[in-house]
Structure formats: C-alpha cells, structure tokens
Amino acid sequence: MQRFKCIVTYDGTHFAGYQVQPNKRTVQGELERALKKLHKGEDIRVTASGRTDAGVHARGQVIHFDSPLNIPLEKWEIALNSLLPDDVAVIGAARAAEDFHVRFDAKGKEYRYFVHLSSRRDPFKRHYAYQFPYALNIDSIKKAAAGLVGTHDFTSFCSAKTEVEDKVREIQEIEVVEEGDMLTFRFKGTGFLYNMVRILVGTLLEVGSGERDADSMPAIIEEKNRSAAGKTAPPQGLYLWKVFY
Amino acid sequence: MQRFKCIVTYDGTHFAGYQVQPNKRTVQGELERALKKLHKGEDIRVTASGRTDAGVHARGQVIHFDSPLNIPLEKWEIALNSLLPDDVAVIGAARAAEDFHVRFDAKGKEYRYFVHLSSRRDPFKRHYAYQFPYALNIDSIKKAAAGLVGTHDFTSFCSAKTEVEDKVREIQEIEVVEEGDMLTFRFKGTGFLYNMVRILVGTLLEVGSGERDADSMPAIIEEKNRSAAGKTAPPQGLYLWKVFY
C-alpha cells in the first residue's frame, strides 16, 4: 500500500458540502466514487484536511488515501480527473509517508472570503461572492480585524452546533483588500472552528456598516458566547484556499 | 404607451438560449414572465438585439418593450430585478423613442470569446471559458485574424442552418489578447451571422495549432462554404459584450 496526498479544487455550488451524507451529492462522495472505479470496485476511503459546508468552495483542499495500485505518479491526476465530474478536479498528486495524516499534520490553513460591493446583482458572481449593497468603512474593518489576530478562545465565533471542546485557535493574519468592487478577506491560522470564518466576516461587516465598534472584538471574544458575535456570512463567498504542512 | 430600452446581463449556463421555446427555460421567457407580473397579468412582448444560443452569456444584451406603466425610470431596474431569477439581471433602463428598435437600430456589436489555455480543468472556469490544452502560436492567430477584418460574404463562417440570405457583414476589429492563462478574442462588427463568432474562433484556434495557414482566411471566405472553415467553438466561452447604437 502507498499513501497519496492530492490537492483538490471544487466549485461548491452544487454540492451538499464536502463530507459524505446519505442521498446527497458531496465532494467526498465523488472522490470515493472515482477512486472505487479506478480500483475496480474496491472501496477506498478518502480523508480530507477538513470539511467545507454546502456552497463553500475550495482552491486547495488536501486529501489523502491509500492505494495498492502501481500507477506512475504523473498519471494519478489524469486518471482521477477523467473519472470526476467537472466541478471537482485534482490539481496535484504526491506520494506521502505511510503515517502522514492530512488533518493532524496540517500546520495551518488559509481561507479567503469574497464580498462583492455593489447594489447591483451580477449573475456571474452570484455563486462566487457575497453581494453586499451597503456602504462600508474599510478602515474600521481593518482595525477590528487586528483585534482578532492572536491566540484566543473563539467560542463566540463558532457555531453553537459544534462538538469540538477546545476552542482555542491562533489567527496568524487577517488581510483585508479592496480592489474595485471586490473586498477580499484573507485569514491565516493554525485551524478554524465550525463556521468560524463566516462568523468573523459577518461580524467584521457589521463593524464596517457602523453597527459595531471597531474596538469591540476583544469584548466579544471575552464573552465566549456565540450570540455576542455577528451574523454568519453566507457560504458562497468562502474558499478554502490553502493548507500548510 | 412608452418604449423602454434596457441593458440585460445573464449567465447563459442554465438557459436553453435567449429566444422563447416551448417547455424550455429561456432568457426571453424569464424577462416576459417578470414583465407580466409587473403588469398584473398583461402580456408584454420583449424584443432583443439578437438571439444567443444555449450556454452563451451576455454582459450587455439590449432589449426594448412598451409599457403603459407610470413607474419612475430609476425604479424599473429595481422592480424587474426583484422579479427576475438570479442568473439574469437588468443593469440599466432608459426611455426610448416610440420608433426605436433594438435590433434594426443597432449600429454594431461586440462579442468576446474566452479560451482557458491549460491542460488542467478548472471547476471555476468550466461554464465561462473554453478549456484548450494544446500549444498555440498566438502570432499566427493574430495574422489570420487580420485577414478576416473587413466587409466580406461570411457564408463560410455561418451555420448552414441559417435562414438569412444576405451573408455580407463587416468585421471592424478583431483583438487577440493573451493574459496569463486566458486568451481573449474581441470581435467588433456591424452584425454577426448565426454561430459566426464561434466558427471564427474555432478556425483561428486551428491556425494557432498549426492545422491551417495564417494566410488562408481569404481563401476560406472565397469558398462561401461552411465546410471550408473550422469547427464551431463551444458556447460557454462566448459573451455578447456590448451593442452599439
């Protein structure tokens, strides 16, 4: 058996999320279906760096799986892509050590969130950015973002539905970039809780709209209560951009 | 009655084309459905600058229609967009003279065609560009394009299915722009025949691949025979970009 590590990109629009669910179309389901075909009916289990929700995209999701097949490395990408539907693609394959684990060995992740600053709907952006029609104070957003960087208990920024107990995470960097009518948030951290990036963005947009103070982030973190933070921004603006090892 | 002229943008992916067809989802069908609602059940006929095929997009389609409604001009866009599905949007409305005709009064059109130069599938571009994995000589394409500009009988570059008799059209400009992994063709002309831009692109890509000579365009035009030109490039790369009045 050989362990393989692949980088996977997908348009999350027509998926019920990454993780396998009965009777739903999922990214994991499509990857395992393709691997099963390649292995002539044998079930191959895929492990990912983490789940993504319905409608959330990935530019650099990473997966691992074990295979007895003796296919040259450069053929893995071609073979898998020929079996995958057109909204998911493998963009890199490598051999990995047998004890490599795509989730436990991840050193950090980058997520990006795209906000389309416009009062006008754009049919070409509807699945790929969150349309936000109200005026924003970008300087306030940047100031508030600085108050989120660091190692904190992010309970306030985590869906109450989570089962994870330890909610301490480190956000290493938040970049806020305005280019034309697109506002991009780039989050780098050691790990992110369930819905964390979307709640961070929702809260920062409330700061930008003047509904919250730019210096209120430490107090929200301190409360350790989901209701202290802002709304969860919608999924279509979110991209799992890169996983660091 | 007042005649209105609107600019319309749509993602053609999930439409069976612009023009109404029985039991198919079309852009015209959605526009007329929205207008009928706005007019409390009265049928309002929409006329467009031209049709687009299934999968073809528009950034600047133009339509006209007549309405007895006394809605302030700035409210038309908002009212229609609230009734339209999210893959089609009105991005401008103006009053027009009662004898204005969106097709007959058009002085020219711009189409753009996007080619994604990559051997790798990109799930985010699959509906919005034509993935082309082979090497291209861009200078040959530019040279061939120059041989297409001017007033010609474009029978060779027109679907044999057309009913139009006069196939003389003027191409005013063809720009070929390579930026990163995206090759963009910009066509400006007085008018375009059925499938003409897609056949022009298909033929120019055959020049770029070395299957045809860069100086062979005048001979293809001369033949006045569809089979003399190249393949019809697929619809998803094509955008009706602008209509000139």
Short mmCIF file of C-alpha atoms in Angstrom, two decimals:
data_model
loop_
_atom_site.label_atom_id
_atom_site.label_comp_id
_atom_site.label_asym_id
_atom_site.label_seq_id
_atom_site.Cartn_x
_atom_site.Cartn_y
_atom_site.Cartn_z
CA MET A 1 0.00 0.00 0.00
CA GLN A 2 1.13 3.52 -0.77
CA ARG A 3 -0.32 6.66 0.81
CA PHE A 4 -1.07 9.50 -1.63
CA LYS A 5 -1.69 13.20 -0.94
CA CYS A 6 -3.67 15.18 -3.52
CA ILE A 7 -4.65 18.84 -3.85
CA VAL A 8 -8.29 19.17 -4.85
CA THR A 9 -10.24 22.18 -6.12
CA TYR A 10 -14.02 22.35 -6.32
CA ASP A 11 -16.88 24.68 -7.07
CA GLY A 12 -19.09 24.08 -4.04
CA THR A 13 -22.27 25.43 -5.66
CA HIS A 14 -23.87 22.09 -6.46
CA PHE A 15 -22.51 20.09 -3.51
CA ALA A 16 -24.21 19.46 -0.17
CA GLY A 17 -20.76 20.08 1.32
CA TYR A 18 -17.50 18.12 1.45
CA GLN A 19 -18.44 15.25 3.77
CA VAL A 20 -20.39 12.16 2.69
CA GLN A 21 -24.08 12.25 3.61
CA PRO A 22 -26.71 9.70 2.61
CA ASN A 23 -28.54 10.58 -0.63
CA LYS A 24 -26.67 13.86 -1.05
CA ARG A 25 -24.13 14.88 -3.64
CA THR A 26 -20.85 15.55 -1.79
CA VAL A 27 -17.22 16.16 -2.75
CA GLN A 28 -16.01 13.21 -0.68
CA GLY A 29 -18.67 11.03 -2.30
CA GLU A 30 -17.48 11.98 -5.80
CA LEU A 31 -13.80 11.42 -4.89
CA GLU A 32 -14.53 7.99 -3.39
CA ARG A 33 -16.72 7.05 -6.35
CA ALA A 34 -13.87 7.93 -8.76
CA LEU A 35 -11.31 6.00 -6.66
CA LYS A 36 -13.62 2.98 -6.47
CA LYS A 37 -13.89 2.91 -10.28
CA LEU A 38 -10.11 3.22 -10.59
CA HIS A 39 -9.72 0.31 -8.13
CA LYS A 40 -12.20 -1.92 -9.99
CA GLY A 41 -14.88 -1.82 -7.31
CA GLU A 42 -12.70 -1.75 -4.21
CA ASP A 43 -13.72 0.87 -1.63
CA ILE A 44 -11.02 3.48 -0.99
CA ARG A 45 -11.59 5.82 1.94
CA VAL A 46 -10.58 9.45 1.47
CA THR A 47 -9.52 11.68 4.39
CA ALA A 48 -9.56 15.49 3.97
CA SER A 49 -7.84 18.33 5.84
CA GLY A 50 -11.31 19.37 7.00
CA ARG A 51 -14.92 19.66 5.89
CA THR A 52 -16.45 22.50 3.95
CA ASP A 53 -20.17 23.34 4.06
CA ALA A 54 -22.69 23.34 1.23
CA GLY A 55 -21.91 26.13 -1.23
CA VAL A 56 -18.37 26.68 0.10
CA HIS A 57 -15.57 26.38 -2.47
CA ALA A 58 -12.01 25.08 -2.37
CA ARG A 59 -8.94 26.14 -4.33
CA GLY A 60 -6.56 23.99 -2.30
CA GLN A 61 -8.33 21.30 -0.29
CA VAL A 62 -5.91 18.46 0.53
CA ILE A 63 -6.83 14.78 0.82
CA HIS A 64 -5.02 11.53 1.49
CA PHE A 65 -5.83 7.91 0.68
CA ASP A 66 -4.07 4.54 0.47
CA SER A 67 -3.85 2.53 -2.72
CA PRO A 68 -2.29 -0.76 -3.80
CA LEU A 69 -2.22 0.43 -7.44
CA ASN A 70 1.08 0.82 -9.18
CA ILE A 71 0.27 3.88 -11.29
CA PRO A 72 3.08 6.35 -12.15
CA LEU A 73 2.68 9.49 -10.03
CA GLU A 74 2.06 11.79 -13.01
CA LYS A 75 -0.87 9.61 -14.14
CA TRP A 76 -2.84 9.84 -10.89
CA GLU A 77 -4.08 13.35 -11.62
CA ILE A 78 -5.12 12.46 -15.18
CA ALA A 79 -6.78 9.18 -14.16
CA LEU A 80 -8.79 10.74 -11.33
CA ASN A 81 -9.83 13.79 -13.34
CA SER A 82 -11.13 11.59 -16.14
CA LEU A 83 -13.46 9.94 -13.59
CA LEU A 84 -14.50 13.06 -11.63
CA PRO A 85 -17.41 15.38 -12.53
CA ASP A 86 -16.46 18.78 -13.95
CA ASP A 87 -16.99 20.76 -10.73
CA VAL A 88 -14.20 18.98 -8.87
CA ALA A 89 -10.62 18.47 -10.05
CA VAL A 90 -7.35 17.08 -8.74
CA ILE A 91 -4.56 19.65 -9.30
CA GLY A 92 -1.61 17.78 -7.88
CA ALA A 93 -0.69 14.35 -6.53
CA ALA A 94 2.29 13.24 -4.45
CA ARG A 95 3.43 10.14 -2.56
CA ALA A 96 3.25 10.57 1.22
CA ALA A 97 4.75 8.72 4.19
CA GLU A 98 2.52 5.91 5.47
CA ASP A 99 1.94 7.79 8.73
CA PHE A 100 1.18 11.14 7.04
CA HIS A 101 -2.25 12.46 8.03
CA VAL A 102 -3.79 15.27 6.06
CA ARG A 103 -5.75 16.66 9.04
CA PHE A 104 -3.49 16.02 12.04
CA ASP A 105 -0.31 17.04 10.21
CA ALA A 106 -1.71 20.32 8.87
CA LYS A 107 0.27 23.26 10.33
CA GLY A 108 -2.27 25.87 9.26
CA LYS A 109 -4.85 26.95 6.73
CA GLU A 110 -5.71 29.92 4.60
CA TYR A 111 -9.31 30.82 3.86
CA ARG A 112 -10.45 33.67 1.63
CA TYR A 113 -13.85 35.32 1.64
CA PHE A 114 -15.02 37.50 -1.28
CA VAL A 115 -17.57 40.29 -0.83
CA HIS A 116 -18.99 41.93 -3.97
CA LEU A 117 -19.54 45.58 -3.03
CA SER A 118 -22.45 46.52 -5.24
CA SER A 119 -26.11 47.40 -5.12
CA ARG A 120 -26.38 45.64 -8.48
CA ARG A 121 -26.74 41.89 -8.79
CA ASP A 122 -24.09 40.29 -11.01
CA PRO A 123 -25.25 36.92 -12.40
CA PHE A 124 -21.60 35.88 -12.89
CA LYS A 125 -20.70 36.44 -9.22
CA ARG A 126 -23.86 35.06 -7.59
CA HIS A 127 -22.30 31.72 -6.61
CA TYR A 128 -18.77 33.05 -6.03
CA ALA A 129 -19.06 36.11 -3.77
CA TYR A 130 -21.43 37.63 -1.22
CA GLN A 131 -23.16 40.67 -2.69
CA PHE A 132 -23.16 43.47 -0.13
CA PRO A 133 -25.06 46.62 -1.16
CA TYR A 134 -24.37 48.90 1.84
CA ALA A 135 -21.56 51.40 2.43
CA LEU A 136 -18.59 50.07 4.43
CA ASN A 137 -15.86 51.79 6.40
CA ILE A 138 -12.88 49.65 5.38
CA ASP A 139 -10.53 51.30 7.88
CA SER A 140 -12.85 50.28 10.74
CA ILE A 141 -12.89 46.70 9.39
CA LYS A 142 -9.08 46.62 9.30
CA LYS A 143 -8.87 47.98 12.84
CA ALA A 144 -11.37 45.40 14.13
CA ALA A 145 -9.55 42.59 12.26
CA ALA A 146 -6.34 43.46 14.11
CA GLY A 147 -8.22 42.84 17.37
CA LEU A 148 -8.95 39.25 16.30
CA VAL A 149 -5.39 38.21 15.44
CA GLY A 150 -3.64 36.09 18.04
CA THR A 151 -4.37 33.03 20.17
CA HIS A 152 -7.85 33.17 21.68
CA ASP A 153 -10.77 31.03 22.76
CA PHE A 154 -13.02 31.61 19.74
CA THR A 155 -16.24 30.19 21.26
CA SER A 156 -18.06 33.42 20.30
CA PHE A 157 -17.07 32.87 16.67
CA CYS A 158 -18.03 29.21 16.46
CA SER A 159 -21.36 27.67 15.54
CA ALA A 160 -23.15 26.50 18.69
CA LYS A 161 -23.71 23.21 16.83
CA THR A 162 -20.07 22.15 17.10
CA GLU A 163 -18.90 19.14 19.14
CA VAL A 164 -15.31 20.32 19.50
CA GLU A 165 -14.39 21.07 23.12
CA ASP A 166 -11.16 23.02 22.84
CA LYS A 167 -12.00 26.26 21.06
CA VAL A 168 -8.63 27.92 21.40
CA ARG A 169 -7.17 28.72 18.00
CA GLU A 170 -4.50 31.05 16.65
CA ILE A 171 -5.28 33.51 13.86
CA GLN A 172 -1.89 34.47 12.46
CA GLU A 173 -3.03 37.05 9.93
CA ILE A 174 -6.13 38.77 8.59
CA GLU A 175 -5.67 40.77 5.41
CA VAL A 176 -8.47 42.99 4.13
CA VAL A 177 -8.01 44.02 0.49
CA GLU A 178 -10.34 46.27 -1.52
CA GLU A 179 -9.89 46.07 -5.29
CA GLY A 180 -12.53 47.72 -7.46
CA ASP A 181 -15.91 46.38 -6.32
CA MET A 182 -14.42 43.30 -4.60
CA LEU A 183 -13.50 43.18 -0.92
CA THR A 184 -11.34 40.18 -0.05
CA PHE A 185 -10.67 38.83 3.44
CA ARG A 186 -7.65 36.52 3.80
CA PHE A 187 -7.44 34.54 7.04
CA LYS A 188 -4.39 32.50 8.01
CA GLY A 189 -4.43 30.45 11.17
CA THR A 190 -3.48 27.19 12.84
CA GLY A 191 -7.04 25.96 12.50
CA PHE A 192 -10.59 27.21 12.29
CA LEU A 193 -13.74 26.15 14.13
CA TYR A 194 -17.09 25.30 12.55
CA ASN A 195 -18.43 28.38 10.68
CA MET A 196 -15.64 30.48 12.24
CA VAL A 197 -14.53 32.32 9.09
CA ARG A 198 -18.13 33.10 8.09
CA ILE A 199 -18.94 34.44 11.57
CA LEU A 200 -15.72 36.51 11.59
CA VAL A 201 -16.68 38.02 8.21
CA GLY A 202 -20.29 38.62 9.27
CA THR A 203 -19.10 40.40 12.41
CA LEU A 204 -16.48 42.48 10.55
CA LEU A 205 -19.12 43.58 8.02
CA GLU A 206 -21.27 44.78 10.93
CA VAL A 207 -18.26 46.83 12.08
CA GLY A 208 -17.87 48.24 8.56
CA SER A 209 -21.56 49.19 8.48
CA GLY A 210 -21.24 51.06 11.77
CA GLU A 211 -23.40 48.61 13.75
CA ARG A 212 -20.46 47.66 15.98
CA ASP A 213 -17.38 49.48 17.23
CA ALA A 214 -14.02 48.68 15.65
CA ASP A 215 -12.53 48.12 19.12
CA SER A 216 -15.25 45.71 20.30
CA MET A 217 -13.61 42.44 19.18
CA PRO A 218 -11.72 41.68 22.45
CA ALA A 219 -15.00 42.05 24.40
CA ILE A 220 -16.81 39.68 22.00
CA ILE A 221 -14.01 37.09 22.37
CA GLU A 222 -14.18 37.54 26.16
CA GLU A 223 -17.91 36.68 26.27
CA LYS A 224 -17.34 33.13 24.92
CA ASN A 225 -20.90 33.16 23.63
CA ARG A 226 -21.96 32.78 20.00
CA SER A 227 -24.69 35.38 20.42
CA ALA A 228 -22.09 38.05 21.20
CA ALA A 229 -20.74 37.95 17.63
CA GLY A 230 -22.42 38.94 14.36
CA LYS A 231 -24.34 37.06 11.70
CA THR A 232 -22.86 34.11 9.80
CA ALA A 233 -21.93 35.38 6.33
CA PRO A 234 -23.36 33.20 3.52
CA PRO A 235 -21.34 30.25 2.14
CA GLN A 236 -20.84 31.28 -1.49
CA GLY A 237 -18.16 33.88 -0.66
CA LEU A 238 -15.93 31.38 1.18
CA TYR A 239 -12.96 29.47 -0.27
CA LEU A 240 -10.63 27.02 1.46
CA TRP A 241 -7.57 28.49 -0.24
CA LYS A 242 -4.56 26.55 1.01
CA VAL A 243 -3.49 24.04 3.66
CA PHE A 244 0.02 24.37 5.07
CA TYR A 245 2.18 21.38 6.09
CA MET B 1 -47.51 53.73 -24.04
CA GLN B 2 -43.81 54.36 -23.51
CA ARG B 3 -40.99 52.39 -25.14
CA PHE B 4 -38.17 51.35 -22.79
CA LYS B 5 -34.67 50.16 -23.60
CA CYS B 6 -32.84 48.03 -21.02
CA ILE B 7 -29.36 46.55 -20.80
CA VAL B 8 -29.51 42.94 -19.62
CA THR B 9 -26.74 40.63 -18.38
CA TYR B 10 -27.10 36.87 -18.00
CA ASP B 11 -25.18 33.74 -17.18
CA GLY B 12 -26.25 31.51 -20.08
CA THR B 13 -25.29 28.24 -18.35
CA HIS B 14 -28.76 27.19 -17.31
CA PHE B 15 -30.70 28.69 -20.24
CA ALA B 16 -31.73 26.93 -23.45
CA GLY B 17 -30.71 30.20 -25.14
CA TYR B 18 -32.18 33.68 -25.38
CA GLN B 19 -35.26 33.07 -27.51
CA VAL B 20 -38.55 31.66 -26.19
CA GLN B 21 -39.06 27.94 -26.91
CA PRO B 22 -41.89 25.76 -25.66
CA ASN B 23 -41.12 23.97 -22.36
CA LYS B 24 -37.58 25.38 -22.19
CA ARG B 25 -36.08 27.87 -19.78
CA THR B 26 -35.04 30.90 -21.84
CA VAL B 27 -33.88 34.45 -21.09
CA GLN B 28 -36.72 35.99 -23.10
CA GLY B 29 -39.17 33.74 -21.24
CA GLU B 30 -37.89 34.95 -17.86
CA LEU B 31 -37.95 38.62 -18.93
CA GLU B 32 -41.51 38.33 -20.25
CA ARG B 33 -42.61 36.46 -17.13
CA ALA B 34 -41.21 39.26 -14.91
CA LEU B 35 -42.85 41.96 -17.04
CA LYS B 36 -46.18 40.12 -17.00
CA LYS B 37 -46.10 40.06 -13.18
CA LEU B 38 -45.23 43.76 -13.07
CA HIS B 39 -48.17 44.45 -15.42
CA LYS B 40 -50.62 42.41 -13.34
CA GLY B 41 -51.05 39.63 -15.86
CA GLU B 42 -50.84 41.64 -19.07
CA ASP B 43 -48.52 40.11 -21.73
CA ILE B 44 -45.59 42.37 -22.62
CA ARG B 45 -43.53 41.32 -25.63
CA VAL B 46 -39.76 41.81 -25.37
CA THR B 47 -37.56 42.39 -28.43
CA ALA B 48 -33.78 41.80 -28.20
CA SER B 49 -30.82 42.99 -30.27
CA GLY B 50 -30.35 39.37 -31.30
CA ARG B 51 -30.53 35.81 -30.01
CA THR B 52 -27.84 33.97 -28.12
CA ASP B 53 -27.55 30.18 -28.05
CA ALA B 54 -27.78 27.80 -25.09
CA GLY B 55 -24.77 28.29 -22.80
CA VAL B 56 -23.79 31.65 -24.35
CA HIS B 57 -23.54 34.57 -21.93
CA ALA B 58 -24.34 38.28 -22.16
CA ARG B 59 -22.75 41.24 -20.43
CA GLY B 60 -24.63 43.81 -22.47
CA GLN B 61 -27.66 42.37 -24.26
CA VAL B 62 -30.15 45.14 -25.09
CA ILE B 63 -33.93 44.75 -25.16
CA HIS B 64 -36.91 47.00 -25.77
CA PHE B 65 -40.56 46.75 -24.76
CA ASP B 66 -43.61 49.01 -24.49
CA SER B 67 -45.39 49.67 -21.23
CA PRO B 68 -48.38 51.74 -20.09
CA LEU B 69 -47.00 51.81 -16.52
CA ASN B 70 -46.05 55.12 -14.99
CA ILE B 71 -43.03 53.96 -12.98
CA PRO B 72 -40.14 56.42 -12.38
CA LEU B 73 -37.21 55.46 -14.60
CA GLU B 74 -34.86 54.66 -11.69
CA LYS B 75 -37.40 52.13 -10.32
CA TRP B 76 -37.61 49.97 -13.48
CA GLU B 77 -34.28 48.27 -12.85
CA ILE B 78 -35.12 47.53 -9.19
CA ALA B 79 -38.66 46.34 -9.97
CA LEU B 80 -37.56 43.99 -12.75
CA ASN B 81 -34.58 42.60 -10.82
CA SER B 82 -36.81 41.76 -7.87
CA LEU B 83 -38.90 39.59 -10.22
CA LEU B 84 -36.08 38.00 -12.25
CA PRO B 85 -34.15 34.83 -11.30
CA ASP B 86 -30.59 35.34 -10.09
CA ASP B 87 -28.89 34.36 -13.36
CA VAL B 88 -30.33 37.31 -15.29
CA ALA B 89 -30.26 40.98 -14.27
CA VAL B 90 -31.21 44.35 -15.72
CA ILE B 91 -28.26 46.75 -15.41
CA GLY B 92 -29.76 49.89 -16.90
CA ALA B 93 -33.09 51.23 -18.14
CA ALA B 94 -33.86 54.24 -20.32
CA ARG B 95 -36.84 55.74 -22.14
CA ALA B 96 -36.65 55.33 -25.92
CA ALA B 97 -38.42 56.95 -28.86
CA GLU B 98 -41.57 55.09 -29.88
CA ASP B 99 -39.97 54.08 -33.20
CA PHE B 100 -36.69 52.92 -31.63
CA HIS B 101 -35.93 49.28 -32.50
CA VAL B 102 -33.27 47.44 -30.57
CA ARG B 103 -32.35 45.17 -33.50
CA PHE B 104 -32.81 47.36 -36.58
CA ASP B 105 -31.23 50.43 -34.97
CA ALA B 106 -28.13 48.63 -33.71
CA LYS B 107 -25.02 50.08 -35.41
CA GLY B 108 -22.77 47.26 -34.31
CA LYS B 109 -21.93 44.65 -31.70
CA GLU B 110 -19.01 43.47 -29.66
CA TYR B 111 -18.60 39.81 -28.77
CA ARG B 112 -15.84 38.37 -26.62
CA TYR B 113 -14.68 34.78 -26.52
CA PHE B 114 -12.55 33.43 -23.64
CA VAL B 115 -10.18 30.50 -24.07
CA HIS B 116 -8.60 29.00 -20.94
CA LEU B 117 -5.13 27.87 -22.01
CA SER B 118 -4.49 24.95 -19.70
CA SER B 119 -4.15 21.22 -19.66
CA ARG B 120 -5.78 21.34 -16.23
CA ARG B 121 -9.52 21.55 -15.73
CA ASP B 122 -10.59 24.50 -13.59
CA PRO B 123 -14.02 23.92 -11.99
CA PHE B 124 -14.49 27.70 -11.64
CA LYS B 125 -14.00 28.35 -15.36
CA ARG B 126 -15.90 25.36 -16.76
CA HIS B 127 -19.03 27.34 -17.68
CA TYR B 128 -17.24 30.60 -18.50
CA ALA B 129 -14.38 29.77 -20.88
CA TYR B 130 -13.33 27.08 -23.37
CA GLN B 131 -10.52 24.99 -21.94
CA PHE B 132 -7.89 24.45 -24.63
CA PRO B 133 -4.98 22.18 -23.63
CA TYR B 134 -2.79 22.39 -26.76
CA ALA B 135 0.05 24.79 -27.59
CA LEU B 136 -0.94 27.81 -29.69
CA ASN B 137 1.05 30.17 -31.87
CA ILE B 138 -0.58 33.48 -30.91
CA ASP B 139 1.25 35.44 -33.63
CA SER B 140 -0.24 33.17 -36.29
CA ILE B 141 -3.71 33.71 -34.80
CA LYS B 142 -3.23 37.49 -34.91
CA LYS B 143 -2.04 37.33 -38.51
CA ALA B 144 -5.02 35.19 -39.54
CA ALA B 145 -7.43 37.46 -37.66
CA ALA B 146 -6.21 40.42 -39.71
CA GLY B 147 -7.26 38.51 -42.83
CA LEU B 148 -10.85 38.34 -41.59
CA VAL B 149 -11.32 42.05 -40.87
CA GLY B 150 -13.31 43.98 -43.47
CA THR B 151 -16.56 43.61 -45.41
CA HIS B 152 -16.99 40.08 -46.73
CA ASP B 153 -19.57 37.45 -47.55
CA PHE B 154 -19.16 35.29 -44.44
CA THR B 155 -21.10 32.24 -45.73
CA SER B 156 -18.13 30.01 -44.83
CA PHE B 157 -18.34 31.24 -41.22
CA CYS B 158 -22.08 30.82 -40.82
CA SER B 159 -24.05 27.81 -39.64
CA ALA B 160 -25.63 26.06 -42.64
CA LYS B 161 -28.86 26.07 -40.58
CA THR B 162 -29.39 29.83 -41.03
CA GLU B 163 -32.29 31.32 -42.99
CA VAL B 164 -30.64 34.68 -43.58
CA GLU B 165 -29.95 35.30 -47.29
CA ASP B 166 -27.54 38.22 -47.25
CA LYS B 167 -24.37 37.00 -45.58
CA VAL B 168 -22.27 40.08 -46.19
CA ARG B 169 -21.09 41.58 -42.90
CA GLU B 170 -18.34 43.93 -41.82
CA ILE B 171 -15.87 42.94 -39.10
CA GLN B 172 -14.36 46.21 -37.91
CA GLU B 173 -11.85 44.84 -35.45
CA ILE B 174 -10.53 41.58 -34.01
CA GLU B 175 -8.33 41.90 -30.95
CA VAL B 176 -6.46 38.87 -29.62
CA VAL B 177 -5.20 39.34 -26.05
CA GLU B 178 -3.22 36.80 -24.03
CA GLU B 179 -3.16 37.43 -20.28
CA GLY B 180 -1.79 34.70 -18.04
CA ASP B 181 -3.65 31.51 -18.97
CA MET B 182 -6.56 33.34 -20.61
CA LEU B 183 -6.75 34.10 -24.33
CA THR B 184 -9.45 36.63 -25.18
CA PHE B 185 -10.85 37.32 -28.64
CA ARG B 186 -12.73 40.63 -29.06
CA PHE B 187 -14.82 40.97 -32.21
CA LYS B 188 -16.44 44.25 -33.24
CA GLY B 189 -18.63 44.37 -36.31
CA THR B 190 -21.81 45.68 -37.88
CA GLY B 191 -23.51 42.37 -37.29
CA PHE B 192 -22.77 38.68 -36.95
CA LEU B 193 -24.36 35.63 -38.58
CA TYR B 194 -25.61 32.54 -36.78
CA ASN B 195 -22.65 30.84 -34.98
CA MET B 196 -20.26 33.21 -36.78
CA VAL B 197 -18.12 34.19 -33.78
CA ARG B 198 -17.82 30.58 -32.63
CA ILE B 199 -16.79 29.41 -36.11
CA LEU B 200 -14.29 32.29 -36.40
CA VAL B 201 -12.76 31.28 -33.04
CA GLY B 202 -12.75 27.57 -33.92
CA THR B 203 -10.97 28.35 -37.19
CA LEU B 204 -8.45 30.72 -35.58
CA LEU B 205 -7.60 28.07 -32.96
CA GLU B 206 -6.88 25.64 -35.81
CA VAL B 207 -4.48 28.24 -37.21
CA GLY B 208 -2.86 28.60 -33.78
CA SER B 209 -2.43 24.82 -33.53
CA GLY B 210 -0.72 24.72 -36.92
CA GLU B 211 -3.55 22.84 -38.68
CA ARG B 212 -4.18 25.78 -41.02
CA ASP B 213 -2.02 28.51 -42.52
CA ALA B 214 -2.23 32.01 -41.08
CA ASP B 215 -2.76 33.39 -44.58
CA SER B 216 -5.59 31.01 -45.51
CA MET B 217 -8.52 33.15 -44.33
CA PRO B 218 -9.18 34.98 -47.67
CA ALA B 219 -9.38 31.60 -49.45
CA ILE B 220 -11.86 30.26 -46.85
CA ILE B 221 -14.02 33.39 -47.26
CA GLU B 222 -13.80 32.96 -51.05
CA GLU B 223 -15.20 29.41 -50.92
CA LYS B 224 -18.54 30.55 -49.45
CA ASN B 225 -18.96 27.09 -47.98
CA ARG B 226 -19.31 26.26 -44.30
CA SER B 227 -17.15 23.15 -44.68
CA ALA B 228 -14.17 25.30 -45.71
CA ALA B 229 -13.90 26.82 -42.21
CA GLY B 230 -13.01 25.19 -38.90
CA LYS B 231 -15.01 23.68 -36.06
CA THR B 232 -17.59 25.66 -34.12
CA ALA B 233 -16.03 26.56 -30.75
CA PRO B 234 -18.24 25.60 -27.77
CA PRO B 235 -20.81 28.08 -26.40
CA GLN B 236 -19.52 28.61 -22.84
CA GLY B 237 -16.61 30.83 -23.93
CA LEU B 238 -18.86 33.32 -25.77
CA TYR B 239 -20.23 36.60 -24.39
CA LEU B 240 -22.41 39.18 -26.16
CA TRP B 241 -20.44 42.07 -24.68
CA LYS B 242 -22.00 45.28 -26.00
CA VAL B 243 -24.45 46.56 -28.57
CA PHE B 244 -23.69 49.93 -30.19
CA TYR B 245 -26.40 52.46 -31.19
#
